[in-house]
């Protein structure tokens, strides 16, 4: 039952006011909320797309203190950005940010575009981020739509369109357009997000303390857990990865990943991957399994094993050449940008294991 636009709810202005008033009183004081600098809003919005506020905050602070503006971000080495990003996952977002920052420097005279339509042209800036920047920094009345918004609006108005269907975005965007307070669009957008984060949570929404409870369809019918409606299941594939930590006294062999798979451009050890054609090599024989873990990505369930083998310098040089690897000083391995599983391994690995 999609809502008929223009008949959304007789209480529309009251809903908007209730949300923004509630937000003004209750919002969490976070560094990106004390600014309307589009660089900082852009940074925070992209970091928070994949992480909770508490986890994202130290990343945001690290980026802002290392790169105070879009120009220093654009001039940075991609490797340094990936290293700072390490642990957040979805590394393509960090790479897109670097491209985006360079576009702003080279094609937009070092200034972020000031409207939704133009912001959407930037690499890695989708509808959500463009709407957040346009409304918060430039007062454009364009609504954000993301998981929080789907949940709040679907419950509030009883919208049962399937949110895994791409067409549903338009339904929620139009509801947002009707509700948004054009005198303070940034505050309105943030109020819906904050309500979704603090009150209208996925489980056990706090309806008693909700500023729009009196208007809420789901609360009136006791159907909060039915919303939002999502039917499509993500197909998850099993994948097995075997990493080989080849080292001598001083060096370990690594390789930088390519651009056609997960963890683009990050460093790793020699890898045997169940998704790939692997070189049939003798070098992995007599390696010792030292660590194993499971790691879940959106579409893949990874079973990861780590093997280690200590060699003479001469043998290490042979493996390096045969398998197309590069040596890195053992004490420098932690300075490379690596995936979360490799980081976990390095945290666990006893670097004196072979001594
Ligand atoms: Fe969400 Fe409950 Fe508020 Fe409705 S009343 S919007 S279900 S928290």
CSV table of C-alpha atoms and ligand atoms in Angstrom, one decimal:
chain,number,residue,atom,x,y,z
A,1,UNK,CA,0.0,0.0,0.0
A,2,UNK,CA,2.0,3.0,-1.2
A,3,UNK,CA,0.9,6.3,0.2
A,4,UNK,CA,-0.8,8.7,-2.1
A,5,UNK,CA,1.3,11.7,-2.4
A,6,UNK,CA,-0.4,14.9,-1.1
A,7,UNK,CA,-2.6,12.8,1.2
A,8,UNK,CA,0.2,11.8,3.4
A,9,UNK,CA,-1.2,12.7,6.8
A,10,UNK,CA,-3.3,15.6,8.1
A,11,UNK,CA,-0.7,16.1,10.8
A,12,UNK,CA,2.2,16.7,8.4
A,13,UNK,CA,3.3,20.1,9.7
A,14,UNK,CA,2.9,18.9,13.3
A,15,UNK,CA,5.0,15.9,12.5
A,16,UNK,CA,7.8,18.0,11.1
A,17,UNK,CA,7.7,20.4,14.0
A,18,UNK,CA,7.6,17.6,16.5
A,19,UNK,CA,10.6,16.0,15.0
A,20,UNK,CA,12.7,19.1,14.7
A,21,UNK,CA,11.8,20.4,18.2
A,22,UNK,CA,12.6,17.0,19.6
A,23,UNK,CA,15.9,16.9,17.8
A,24,UNK,CA,16.9,20.4,19.0
A,25,UNK,CA,16.4,19.2,22.6
A,26,UNK,CA,17.8,15.7,22.4
A,27,UNK,CA,20.5,15.4,19.7
A,28,UNK,CA,23.8,13.9,20.6
A,29,UNK,CA,26.6,16.5,20.5
A,30,UNK,CA,29.0,15.2,17.8
A,31,UNK,CA,31.8,17.0,16.2
A,32,UNK,CA,30.3,17.0,12.7
A,33,UNK,CA,27.1,18.5,14.1
A,34,UNK,CA,29.0,21.6,15.2
A,35,UNK,CA,30.0,22.6,11.7
A,36,UNK,CA,28.4,23.2,8.3
A,37,UNK,CA,31.8,22.7,6.5
A,38,UNK,CA,30.8,20.4,3.6
A,39,UNK,CA,34.2,18.7,3.8
A,40,UNK,CA,33.6,17.6,7.4
A,41,UNK,CA,29.9,16.7,6.7
A,42,UNK,CA,31.0,14.6,3.7
A,43,UNK,CA,33.7,12.8,5.7
A,44,UNK,CA,31.3,12.0,8.6
A,45,UNK,CA,28.5,10.9,6.4
A,46,UNK,CA,30.6,8.5,4.4
A,47,UNK,CA,32.3,7.1,7.5
A,48,UNK,CA,28.9,6.6,9.2
A,49,UNK,CA,27.4,4.8,6.3
A,50,UNK,CA,29.1,1.6,7.4
A,51,UNK,CA,29.6,2.0,11.1
A,52,UNK,CA,28.0,3.0,14.4
A,53,UNK,CA,28.6,6.5,15.7
A,54,UNK,CA,30.9,5.3,18.5
A,55,UNK,CA,33.0,3.3,16.2
A,56,UNK,CA,33.1,6.0,13.5
A,57,UNK,CA,34.0,8.9,15.8
A,58,UNK,CA,37.7,8.0,16.2
A,59,UNK,CA,38.1,7.6,12.5
A,60,UNK,CA,36.4,10.9,11.8
A,61,UNK,CA,38.7,12.6,14.4
A,62,UNK,CA,41.8,10.9,12.9
A,63,UNK,CA,40.9,12.1,9.4
A,64,UNK,CA,40.1,15.6,10.4
A,65,UNK,CA,43.3,16.0,12.4
A,66,UNK,CA,45.4,14.6,9.6
A,67,UNK,CA,43.6,16.3,6.8
A,68,UNK,CA,42.0,19.5,7.8
A,69,UNK,CA,40.4,20.3,4.5
A,70,UNK,CA,39.6,18.8,1.1
A,71,UNK,CA,42.8,20.0,-0.4
A,72,UNK,CA,45.1,18.2,2.0
A,73,UNK,CA,42.8,15.1,1.7
A,74,UNK,CA,43.2,15.2,-2.1
A,75,UNK,CA,47.0,15.7,-1.9
A,76,UNK,CA,47.4,12.7,0.4
A,77,UNK,CA,48.8,9.4,-0.8
A,78,UNK,CA,46.0,6.9,-1.3
A,79,UNK,CA,47.9,4.4,0.8
A,80,UNK,CA,47.8,6.7,3.7
A,81,UNK,CA,44.1,7.2,3.4
A,82,UNK,CA,43.6,3.4,3.2
A,83,UNK,CA,45.7,3.0,6.3
A,84,UNK,CA,43.6,5.5,8.2
A,85,UNK,CA,40.5,3.8,6.9
A,86,UNK,CA,41.7,0.4,8.0
A,87,UNK,CA,39.0,-1.5,10.0
A,88,UNK,CA,36.0,0.4,8.5
A,89,UNK,CA,35.6,-2.0,5.6
A,90,UNK,CA,34.2,-1.2,2.2
A,91,UNK,CA,37.5,0.2,1.1
A,92,UNK,CA,36.1,1.4,-2.2
A,93,UNK,CA,34.5,4.2,-0.3
A,94,UNK,CA,37.9,5.5,0.8
A,95,UNK,CA,39.2,5.3,-2.7
A,96,UNK,CA,36.2,7.1,-4.1
A,97,UNK,CA,36.6,9.8,-1.5
A,98,UNK,CA,40.2,10.3,-2.7
A,99,UNK,CA,38.9,10.6,-6.3
A,100,UNK,CA,36.1,12.9,-5.3
A,101,UNK,CA,38.5,15.2,-3.3
A,102,UNK,CA,40.7,15.5,-6.4
A,103,UNK,CA,37.7,16.3,-8.6
A,104,UNK,CA,36.7,19.1,-6.2
A,105,UNK,CA,40.2,20.5,-6.3
A,106,UNK,CA,40.7,20.2,-10.1
A,107,UNK,CA,37.2,20.8,-11.5
A,108,UNK,CA,35.3,22.7,-8.8
A,109,UNK,CA,37.9,25.4,-7.8
A,110,UNK,CA,38.5,23.7,-4.5
A,111,UNK,CA,34.9,24.2,-3.3
A,112,UNK,CA,32.2,21.5,-2.8
A,113,UNK,CA,29.3,22.0,-5.2
A,114,UNK,CA,26.5,23.8,-3.4
A,115,UNK,CA,23.4,21.8,-4.6
A,116,UNK,CA,22.1,18.3,-4.6
A,117,UNK,CA,22.2,17.8,-8.3
A,118,UNK,CA,25.8,18.8,-8.7
A,119,UNK,CA,26.9,17.0,-5.6
A,120,UNK,CA,25.5,13.8,-7.1
A,121,UNK,CA,28.0,14.0,-9.9
A,122,UNK,CA,30.9,13.4,-7.5
A,123,UNK,CA,32.4,10.0,-7.2
A,124,UNK,CA,31.1,8.0,-4.3
A,125,UNK,CA,28.5,10.6,-3.4
A,126,UNK,CA,25.1,8.9,-3.6
A,127,UNK,CA,21.6,10.4,-3.1
A,128,UNK,CA,21.9,10.1,0.7
A,129,UNK,CA,25.2,11.8,1.1
A,130,UNK,CA,24.3,14.5,-1.5
A,131,UNK,CA,21.0,15.2,0.3
A,132,UNK,CA,22.8,15.4,3.7
A,133,UNK,CA,25.5,17.8,2.4
A,134,UNK,CA,23.0,20.0,0.5
A,135,UNK,CA,20.5,20.3,3.4
A,136,UNK,CA,23.0,20.6,6.3
A,137,UNK,CA,25.6,22.9,4.5
A,138,UNK,CA,23.5,24.7,1.9
A,139,UNK,CA,19.9,24.7,3.3
A,140,UNK,CA,18.5,22.9,0.3
A,141,UNK,CA,15.2,21.2,1.1
A,142,UNK,CA,16.0,17.8,-0.2
A,143,UNK,CA,15.3,14.7,2.1
A,144,UNK,CA,17.8,12.0,3.0
A,145,UNK,CA,16.6,8.4,2.6
A,146,UNK,CA,18.5,5.6,4.2
A,147,UNK,CA,17.8,2.6,6.6
A,148,UNK,CA,16.8,4.9,9.5
A,149,UNK,CA,14.4,6.8,7.3
A,150,UNK,CA,12.9,3.7,5.8
A,151,UNK,CA,12.2,2.4,9.3
A,152,UNK,CA,10.8,5.6,10.8
A,153,UNK,CA,8.6,6.6,7.9
A,154,UNK,CA,7.4,3.0,7.2
A,155,UNK,CA,6.3,2.7,10.8
A,156,UNK,CA,4.9,6.2,11.1
A,157,UNK,CA,2.8,6.0,8.0
A,158,UNK,CA,2.3,2.3,7.6
A,159,UNK,CA,4.2,2.1,4.3
A,160,UNK,CA,4.5,-1.5,3.4
A,161,UNK,CA,6.4,-1.2,0.1
A,162,UNK,CA,9.3,-3.6,0.0
A,163,UNK,CA,12.5,-1.6,0.7
A,164,UNK,CA,14.7,-4.1,-1.1
A,165,UNK,CA,13.0,-3.0,-4.3
A,166,UNK,CA,14.9,-0.1,-5.8
A,167,UNK,CA,11.6,1.6,-6.9
A,168,UNK,CA,10.6,2.0,-3.2
A,169,UNK,CA,13.3,4.7,-2.8
A,170,UNK,CA,11.0,7.1,-4.7
A,171,UNK,CA,8.1,6.5,-2.4
A,172,UNK,CA,10.1,7.4,0.7
A,173,UNK,CA,11.9,10.3,-1.0
A,174,UNK,CA,8.5,11.8,-1.9
A,175,UNK,CA,7.2,11.4,1.7
A,176,UNK,CA,10.4,13.2,2.8
A,177,UNK,CA,9.8,16.0,0.3
A,178,UNK,CA,6.4,16.5,1.8
A,179,UNK,CA,7.5,16.5,5.4
A,180,UNK,CA,10.8,18.4,5.2
A,181,UNK,CA,10.8,21.8,6.9
A,182,UNK,CA,12.2,24.1,4.2
A,183,UNK,CA,13.2,26.7,6.8
A,184,UNK,CA,15.6,24.2,8.4
A,185,UNK,CA,16.0,21.2,6.1
A,186,UNK,CA,19.3,20.1,7.6
A,187,UNK,CA,17.8,19.9,11.1
A,188,UNK,CA,14.8,18.1,9.8
A,189,UNK,CA,16.9,15.4,8.0
A,190,UNK,CA,19.1,14.9,11.1
A,191,UNK,CA,16.0,14.7,13.3
A,192,UNK,CA,14.7,11.7,11.3
A,193,UNK,CA,18.1,10.0,11.4
A,194,UNK,CA,18.5,10.7,15.1
A,195,UNK,CA,15.0,9.4,15.9
A,196,UNK,CA,15.9,6.2,14.0
A,197,UNK,CA,19.1,5.8,15.9
A,198,UNK,CA,17.9,6.6,19.4
A,199,UNK,CA,14.1,6.0,19.6
A,200,UNK,CA,12.7,4.2,16.6
A,201,UNK,CA,15.3,1.5,16.8
A,202,UNK,CA,15.1,-1.8,14.8
A,203,UNK,CA,14.2,-3.7,17.9
A,204,UNK,CA,12.1,-2.5,20.8
A,205,UNK,CA,11.4,1.1,19.7
A,206,UNK,CA,10.9,3.4,22.6
A,207,UNK,CA,7.4,4.6,21.5
A,208,UNK,CA,6.6,6.0,24.9
A,209,UNK,CA,9.3,8.6,24.5
A,210,UNK,CA,8.7,9.2,20.8
A,211,UNK,CA,7.8,12.8,19.8
A,212,UNK,CA,5.6,11.5,16.9
A,213,UNK,CA,3.9,8.7,18.7
A,214,UNK,CA,0.5,10.3,18.5
A,215,UNK,CA,0.7,10.2,14.7
A,216,UNK,CA,2.2,6.8,14.4
A,217,UNK,CA,0.4,4.0,12.4
A,218,UNK,CA,2.6,1.2,13.7
A,219,UNK,CA,2.2,2.2,17.3
A,220,UNK,CA,-1.5,2.5,17.0
A,221,UNK,CA,-1.8,-1.0,15.5
A,222,UNK,CA,1.0,-2.6,17.6
A,223,UNK,CA,2.8,-3.5,14.3
A,224,UNK,CA,6.2,-1.9,14.8
A,225,UNK,CA,8.0,-5.1,14.1
A,226,UNK,CA,6.3,-5.5,10.7
A,227,UNK,CA,8.1,-2.4,9.4
A,228,UNK,CA,10.0,-1.8,7.2
A,229,UNK,CA,9.0,-4.6,4.8
A,230,UNK,CA,12.0,-6.3,3.3
A,231,UNK,CA,11.7,-9.5,1.3
A,232,UNK,CA,14.8,-10.0,-0.8
A,233,UNK,CA,17.4,-12.1,0.9
A,234,UNK,CA,21.1,-11.4,0.1
A,235,UNK,CA,22.8,-14.5,-1.4
A,236,UNK,CA,25.8,-15.3,0.6
A,237,UNK,CA,28.6,-17.4,-0.9
A,238,UNK,CA,31.2,-19.4,1.0
A,239,UNK,CA,34.8,-18.6,0.2
A,240,UNK,CA,38.0,-20.1,1.6
A,241,UNK,CA,41.2,-18.1,1.8
A,242,UNK,CA,44.6,-19.5,2.8
A,243,UNK,CA,47.3,-17.0,3.5
A,244,UNK,CA,51.0,-17.9,3.6
A,245,UNK,CA,53.3,-15.8,5.8
A,246,UNK,CA,56.7,-16.4,4.2
A,247,UNK,CA,59.5,-14.8,6.2
A,248,UNK,CA,63.2,-14.9,7.0
A,249,UNK,CA,64.8,-13.2,9.9
A,250,UNK,CA,64.0,-9.7,8.6
A,251,UNK,CA,61.4,-9.7,5.9
A,252,UNK,CA,58.0,-11.0,5.1
A,253,UNK,CA,56.6,-11.3,1.6
A,254,UNK,CA,53.5,-9.4,0.7
A,255,UNK,CA,51.5,-8.4,-2.4
A,256,UNK,CA,49.1,-5.5,-3.1
A,257,UNK,CA,45.6,-6.7,-4.1
A,258,UNK,CA,44.2,-5.7,-7.5
A,259,UNK,CA,41.1,-3.7,-8.2
A,260,UNK,CA,38.7,-6.4,-9.3
A,261,UNK,CA,37.7,-7.9,-5.9
A,262,UNK,CA,37.2,-7.2,-2.2
A,263,UNK,CA,39.9,-5.2,-0.3
A,264,UNK,CA,41.1,-3.4,-3.4
A,265,UNK,CA,44.6,-2.1,-3.2
A,266,UNK,CA,45.3,-3.5,0.3
A,267,UNK,CA,48.3,-5.5,1.2
A,268,UNK,CA,48.3,-9.2,2.0
A,269,UNK,CA,50.4,-12.3,2.1
A,270,UNK,CA,50.6,-14.9,-0.5
A,271,UNK,CA,47.0,-16.1,-1.0
A,272,UNK,CA,45.3,-19.3,-2.2
A,273,UNK,CA,41.7,-18.4,-2.9
A,274,UNK,CA,38.8,-20.8,-3.6
A,275,UNK,CA,37.3,-18.2,-5.9
A,276,UNK,CA,40.4,-18.0,-8.1
A,277,UNK,CA,42.7,-20.0,-10.3
A,278,UNK,CA,45.7,-20.5,-8.1
A,279,UNK,CA,49.3,-21.2,-9.1
A,280,UNK,CA,50.1,-24.8,-8.4
A,281,UNK,CA,53.2,-24.2,-6.3
A,282,UNK,CA,55.4,-26.4,-4.1
A,283,UNK,CA,56.4,-23.4,-2.0
A,284,UNK,CA,53.4,-23.7,0.3
A,285,UNK,CA,54.4,-27.3,1.4
A,286,UNK,CA,55.6,-27.7,4.9
A,287,UNK,CA,54.0,-24.4,6.0
A,288,UNK,CA,52.5,-24.6,9.5
A,289,UNK,CA,48.9,-23.5,10.1
A,290,UNK,CA,49.1,-20.9,12.9
A,291,UNK,CA,45.7,-19.1,12.9
A,292,UNK,CA,42.2,-19.4,11.5
A,293,UNK,CA,39.1,-17.3,11.6
A,294,UNK,CA,35.8,-16.6,10.0
A,295,UNK,CA,34.9,-13.3,8.5
A,296,UNK,CA,31.5,-12.2,7.2
A,297,UNK,CA,31.0,-9.7,4.4
A,298,UNK,CA,27.7,-8.7,2.9
A,299,UNK,CA,27.8,-11.3,0.1
A,300,UNK,CA,30.5,-13.7,1.3
A,301,UNK,CA,31.2,-15.9,4.3
A,302,UNK,CA,35.0,-16.3,4.5
A,303,UNK,CA,36.9,-19.1,6.1
A,304,UNK,CA,40.4,-17.8,6.5
A,305,UNK,CA,43.5,-19.8,7.5
A,306,UNK,CA,47.0,-18.5,8.0
A,307,UNK,CA,50.1,-20.6,7.5
A,308,UNK,CA,53.6,-19.6,8.3
A,309,UNK,CA,57.0,-20.8,7.0
A,310,UNK,CA,60.4,-19.5,8.0
A,311,UNK,CA,63.1,-19.7,5.2
A,312,UNK,CA,66.6,-18.7,4.5
A,313,UNK,CA,67.2,-15.4,2.8
A,314,UNK,CA,68.1,-17.3,-0.4
A,315,UNK,CA,64.9,-19.4,-0.4
A,316,UNK,CA,62.8,-16.4,0.4
A,317,UNK,CA,64.2,-14.6,-2.6
A,318,UNK,CA,63.3,-17.5,-4.8
A,319,UNK,CA,59.7,-17.6,-3.5
A,320,UNK,CA,59.5,-13.8,-3.9
A,321,UNK,CA,60.4,-14.1,-7.6
A,322,UNK,CA,58.3,-17.3,-8.4
A,323,UNK,CA,55.1,-15.9,-6.8
A,324,UNK,CA,55.5,-12.2,-7.7
A,325,UNK,CA,55.7,-11.0,-4.1
A,326,UNK,CA,57.6,-8.1,-2.5
A,327,UNK,CA,59.6,-8.1,0.7
A,328,UNK,CA,58.8,-5.8,3.5
A,329,UNK,CA,60.6,-5.4,6.8
A,330,UNK,CA,58.8,-7.4,9.5
A,331,UNK,CA,58.8,-4.3,11.8
A,332,UNK,CA,57.1,-2.3,9.0
A,333,UNK,CA,54.3,-4.7,8.2
A,334,UNK,CA,51.9,-2.9,10.6
A,335,UNK,CA,52.3,0.4,8.7
A,336,UNK,CA,50.7,-1.1,5.5
A,337,UNK,CA,47.0,-0.8,4.8
A,338,UNK,CA,45.6,-4.3,5.3
A,339,UNK,CA,42.1,-5.9,5.5
A,340,UNK,CA,40.5,-6.6,8.9
A,341,UNK,CA,41.4,-10.3,8.8
A,342,UNK,CA,45.0,-9.6,8.2
A,343,UNK,CA,45.0,-7.0,10.9
A,344,UNK,CA,43.5,-9.6,13.3
A,345,UNK,CA,46.2,-12.0,12.4
A,346,UNK,CA,48.9,-9.4,12.9
A,347,UNK,CA,47.4,-8.6,16.3
A,348,UNK,CA,47.5,-12.3,17.3
A,349,UNK,CA,50.8,-13.3,15.7
A,350,UNK,CA,53.8,-13.9,17.9
A,351,UNK,CA,56.6,-12.2,15.9
A,352,UNK,CA,59.1,-14.3,17.9
A,353,UNK,CA,57.4,-17.5,16.9
A,354,UNK,CA,60.3,-18.9,14.9
A,355,UNK,CA,63.1,-17.8,17.3
B,1,LIG,FE1,8.8,4.5,15.8
B,1,LIG,FE2,7.3,4.0,18.0
B,1,LIG,FE3,7.8,6.5,17.2
B,1,LIG,FE4,6.2,5.0,15.8
B,1,LIG,S1,5.8,5.7,17.9
B,1,LIG,S2,7.8,6.4,15.0
B,1,LIG,S3,7.2,3.0,16.0
B,1,LIG,S4,9.3,5.0,18.0
